[in-house]
Coordinates of C-alpha atoms in Angstrom, one line a residue:
M1 CA 10.8 66.6 46.9
R2 CA 10.8 70.4 47.2
N3 CA 14.6 70.4 47.6
L4 CA 15.0 69.0 44.1
K5 CA 16.0 71.1 41.2
K6 CA 13.2 71.7 38.7
E7 CA 14.8 69.6 35.9
K8 CA 15.4 66.7 38.3
L9 CA 11.8 66.7 39.5
W10 CA 10.4 66.6 36.0
S11 CA 12.9 63.9 35.1
I12 CA 11.5 61.7 37.9
I13 CA 7.9 62.4 36.9
S14 CA 8.5 61.6 33.2
R15 CA 10.1 58.3 34.1
F16 CA 6.9 57.2 35.9
K17 CA 4.9 58.2 32.8
Q18 CA 6.9 55.9 30.5
N19 CA 5.4 52.6 29.6
N20 CA 7.9 50.2 28.1
N21 CA 5.9 47.0 28.8
K22 CA 6.2 44.4 26.1
I23 CA 3.0 42.7 25.0
Y24 CA 3.1 39.0 24.6
K25 CA 0.7 37.0 22.5
V26 CA -1.2 34.3 24.4
E27 CA -1.7 31.3 22.2
N28 CA -4.4 29.6 24.4
K29 CA -7.6 31.6 24.1
E30 CA -9.1 29.9 27.1
M31 CA -6.6 31.5 29.4
N32 CA -8.0 34.6 31.1
V33 CA -7.5 36.6 34.3
Q34 CA -9.6 34.2 36.4
N35 CA -7.4 31.3 35.3
F36 CA -4.4 33.1 36.7
A37 CA -6.2 34.2 39.8
N38 CA -7.3 30.6 40.6
F39 CA -3.8 29.3 39.8
Y40 CA -2.0 31.7 42.1
E41 CA -4.6 31.3 44.9
D42 CA -3.9 27.6 44.9
L43 CA -0.2 28.0 44.6
F44 CA 0.3 30.5 47.4
S45 CA -2.3 29.1 49.8
H46 CA -1.8 26.2 52.1
K47 CA -5.4 25.9 52.9
K48 CA -7.2 22.6 52.3
K49 CA -3.8 20.9 52.0
P50 CA -3.6 18.1 54.6
N51 CA -0.5 17.8 56.9
N52 CA 1.3 14.5 57.6
F53 CA 1.9 13.5 61.2
E54 CA 5.2 15.3 61.5
Q55 CA 3.8 18.5 60.0
E56 CA 0.8 18.4 62.3
K57 CA 3.1 18.0 65.3
I58 CA 5.1 21.0 64.2
K59 CA 1.9 23.0 63.7
I60 CA 0.8 22.3 67.3
E61 CA 4.3 23.3 68.7
V62 CA 4.2 26.6 66.7
K63 CA 0.7 27.3 68.0
D64 CA 1.7 26.7 71.6
Y65 CA 4.8 28.9 71.3
Y66 CA 2.7 31.7 69.8
E67 CA 0.2 31.5 72.6
S68 CA 3.0 31.7 75.2
L69 CA 4.0 35.1 73.7
I70 CA 0.6 36.7 73.7
N71 CA 1.1 38.3 77.1
L72 CA 4.8 38.9 76.6
N73 CA 6.0 42.1 78.3
S74 CA 8.1 43.5 75.5
E75 CA 10.9 46.0 76.0
F76 CA 12.0 45.8 72.4
L77 CA 11.9 49.1 70.5
I78 CA 12.7 50.1 66.9
S79 CA 14.8 53.2 67.0
T80 CA 14.3 56.3 64.8
E81 CA 17.9 55.8 63.7
N82 CA 17.1 52.3 62.6
I83 CA 14.2 53.6 60.5
K84 CA 16.2 56.4 59.0
N85 CA 19.0 53.9 58.1
I86 CA 16.7 51.5 56.4
I87 CA 15.0 54.2 54.3
S88 CA 18.4 55.6 53.2
K89 CA 19.1 52.1 51.7
L90 CA 15.9 52.0 49.6
S91 CA 16.6 51.8 45.8
K92 CA 15.3 54.5 43.5
G93 CA 13.3 53.8 40.3
K94 CA 11.5 50.7 41.7
S95 CA 7.9 49.8 40.9
A96 CA 5.2 51.0 43.4
G97 CA 3.0 48.6 45.3
F98 CA -0.8 48.6 45.3
D99 CA -0.9 52.0 47.0
N100 CA 1.1 53.7 44.2
I101 CA 3.6 55.0 46.8
T102 CA 7.1 54.7 45.5
N103 CA 10.4 54.5 47.4
E104 CA 11.1 58.1 46.4
F105 CA 8.2 59.3 48.6
F106 CA 10.1 58.1 51.7
I107 CA 13.6 58.9 50.5
Y108 CA 12.9 62.5 49.7
G109 CA 10.0 63.1 52.0
L110 CA 11.5 61.8 55.3
N111 CA 11.3 64.4 58.0
S112 CA 10.9 64.5 61.8
N113 CA 7.1 64.2 61.5
L114 CA 7.1 61.2 59.2
Q115 CA 9.9 59.6 61.2
C116 CA 7.8 60.0 64.3
V117 CA 4.7 58.4 62.7
L118 CA 6.7 55.4 61.5
Y119 CA 8.4 55.0 64.9
Y120 CA 5.1 54.8 66.7
F121 CA 3.3 52.6 64.1
F122 CA 6.1 50.0 63.8
N123 CA 6.6 49.7 67.6
L124 CA 2.9 49.5 68.3
A125 CA 2.6 46.8 65.6
I126 CA 5.3 44.7 67.3
S127 CA 3.9 45.4 70.8
F128 CA 0.4 44.3 69.9
G129 CA 1.4 41.6 67.3
Y130 CA -0.9 43.0 64.7
L131 CA -0.6 44.4 61.2
P132 CA -3.2 45.8 58.8
D133 CA -4.5 43.3 56.3
N134 CA -3.2 45.4 53.4
F135 CA 0.3 44.6 54.5
N136 CA -0.2 41.2 52.8
I137 CA -1.3 42.7 49.5
S138 CA 1.2 42.5 46.6
L139 CA 0.8 43.3 42.9
V140 CA 1.6 40.1 41.0
T141 CA 3.0 40.5 37.4
S142 CA 3.2 37.3 35.3
I143 CA 6.5 37.2 33.3
P144 CA 6.5 34.7 30.4
K145 CA 9.1 31.9 30.6
K146 CA 10.7 30.5 27.5
G147 CA 8.7 28.2 25.2
N148 CA 5.0 27.9 24.7
L149 CA 2.6 30.0 26.8
N150 CA -0.3 27.6 27.2
S151 CA -1.1 27.8 30.9
P152 CA -0.4 30.1 34.0
S153 CA 2.4 27.7 35.0
D154 CA 4.3 28.9 31.9
Y155 CA 4.6 32.4 33.5
R156 CA 6.9 33.4 36.4
P157 CA 5.0 35.5 39.0
I158 CA 6.8 38.6 40.3
S159 CA 5.3 40.1 43.4
V160 CA 5.7 43.8 44.3
S161 CA 4.9 44.7 47.9
S162 CA 4.1 48.2 49.2
T163 CA 7.2 50.3 50.2
F164 CA 5.6 50.7 53.7
S165 CA 5.7 46.9 54.3
V166 CA 9.2 46.6 52.7
I167 CA 10.6 49.1 55.2
F168 CA 9.0 47.3 58.1
E169 CA 10.3 43.9 56.8
S170 CA 13.8 45.4 56.3
I171 CA 13.8 46.7 59.9
L172 CA 12.8 43.3 61.3
L173 CA 15.5 41.6 59.3
S174 CA 18.2 44.1 60.5
N175 CA 17.4 43.0 64.0
M176 CA 17.7 39.3 63.4
E177 CA 21.3 38.3 64.0
C178 CA 20.7 34.7 62.9
F179 CA 20.8 35.9 59.3
N180 CA 24.5 36.8 59.7
D181 CA 25.2 33.0 60.0
I182 CA 24.2 32.1 56.4
H183 CA 26.6 29.7 54.9
S184 CA 29.2 31.2 52.5
N185 CA 28.1 28.7 49.8
Q186 CA 24.7 30.2 49.6
F187 CA 24.6 32.8 46.9
G188 CA 20.9 33.7 46.5
N189 CA 19.1 36.2 48.7
R190 CA 22.4 37.6 50.1
K191 CA 23.8 41.1 49.8
K192 CA 26.4 41.6 47.0
S193 CA 25.8 38.1 45.9
S194 CA 23.7 36.3 43.3
C195 CA 23.1 32.9 41.6
K196 CA 25.3 34.1 38.8
Q197 CA 28.3 33.7 41.0
A198 CA 27.3 30.1 41.8
H199 CA 26.9 29.5 38.1
F200 CA 30.4 30.9 37.5
L201 CA 32.0 28.7 40.2
V202 CA 30.3 25.6 38.9
N203 CA 31.3 26.4 35.3
E204 CA 34.9 27.1 36.3
T205 CA 35.1 23.9 38.3
I206 CA 33.8 21.9 35.3
N207 CA 36.4 23.6 33.0
Y208 CA 39.2 22.9 35.4
Y209 CA 38.6 19.1 35.6
T210 CA 37.7 18.6 32.0
Q211 CA 40.8 20.4 30.7
G212 CA 42.9 18.2 33.0
G213 CA 41.4 15.1 31.4
S214 CA 39.5 14.0 34.6
K215 CA 36.0 12.6 34.6
L216 CA 33.4 14.8 36.3
H217 CA 30.0 13.8 37.7
L218 CA 27.6 16.5 38.6
V219 CA 24.4 16.0 40.6
S220 CA 21.8 18.8 40.5
L221 CA 18.7 19.0 42.8
D222 CA 16.0 21.4 41.8
A223 CA 13.0 21.7 44.2
T224 CA 10.0 22.8 42.0
K225 CA 8.4 26.0 43.4
A226 CA 10.3 25.5 46.6
F227 CA 9.4 28.9 48.1
D228 CA 5.7 28.7 47.1
K229 CA 5.3 25.2 48.6
L230 CA 7.3 25.8 51.8
G231 CA 5.3 25.0 54.9
R232 CA 4.8 28.2 56.9
D233 CA 4.6 26.4 60.2
G234 CA 7.9 24.7 59.5
L235 CA 9.5 28.0 58.8
F236 CA 8.2 29.6 62.1
F237 CA 9.3 26.4 63.9
K238 CA 12.9 26.8 62.6
L239 CA 12.9 30.4 63.9
I240 CA 12.0 29.5 67.5
G241 CA 14.8 30.6 69.7
K242 CA 16.8 32.1 66.9
I243 CA 15.2 35.6 66.7
P244 CA 13.9 37.9 69.4
K245 CA 10.6 36.7 70.8
E246 CA 9.0 40.1 70.1
L247 CA 9.8 39.7 66.4
W248 CA 8.7 36.1 66.1

């Protein structure tokens, strides 16, 4: 930060002081913070939700695989160059996590000392298979959907993780080659791609056939809250043998 010009520094500070949040009127007076907390706790938690036979079988296999890695003699190391490269790709002007540390702290403050701390912390975390509890803390902001706002389900939760955990996650992903094999027809969660491109292709395909006088039948499958309801054991099971054991 000390290398910034005075005008640039105050420009960054003033941006964080701005508050452009829009206030929405909640019609249902019975809705309160506790209602939202209970709703999201149930939504994001898989506790007290019984597994079927297949899910229980997968859970056991995942547990056995995990236990086989406990005494793994790891030679995997995250390099300082890898850390530097990930930090250089962080976006500016993003919201801070619960610790109020923004991406700019790492972008402008990265030096040999900080790089060394991150290097040892990340590699020790992988070596011992342990992360601090606050790595799982995210700030959840409820964004209103269209229509009536009568229950927490009428809001879309947006989670913001700490920059510290985002850097670590990005480093892990950069060392997982299996993500290079994502099908070209998947548009979401890919670099330089979005669901808008999928929408454009579908729309153009419809126009092409309808303008030619052909009949067109479209089948759409929407999995409600697919990410929130995804079985974590099933996800870990799919990653067995596809990513380095040290990162699993």
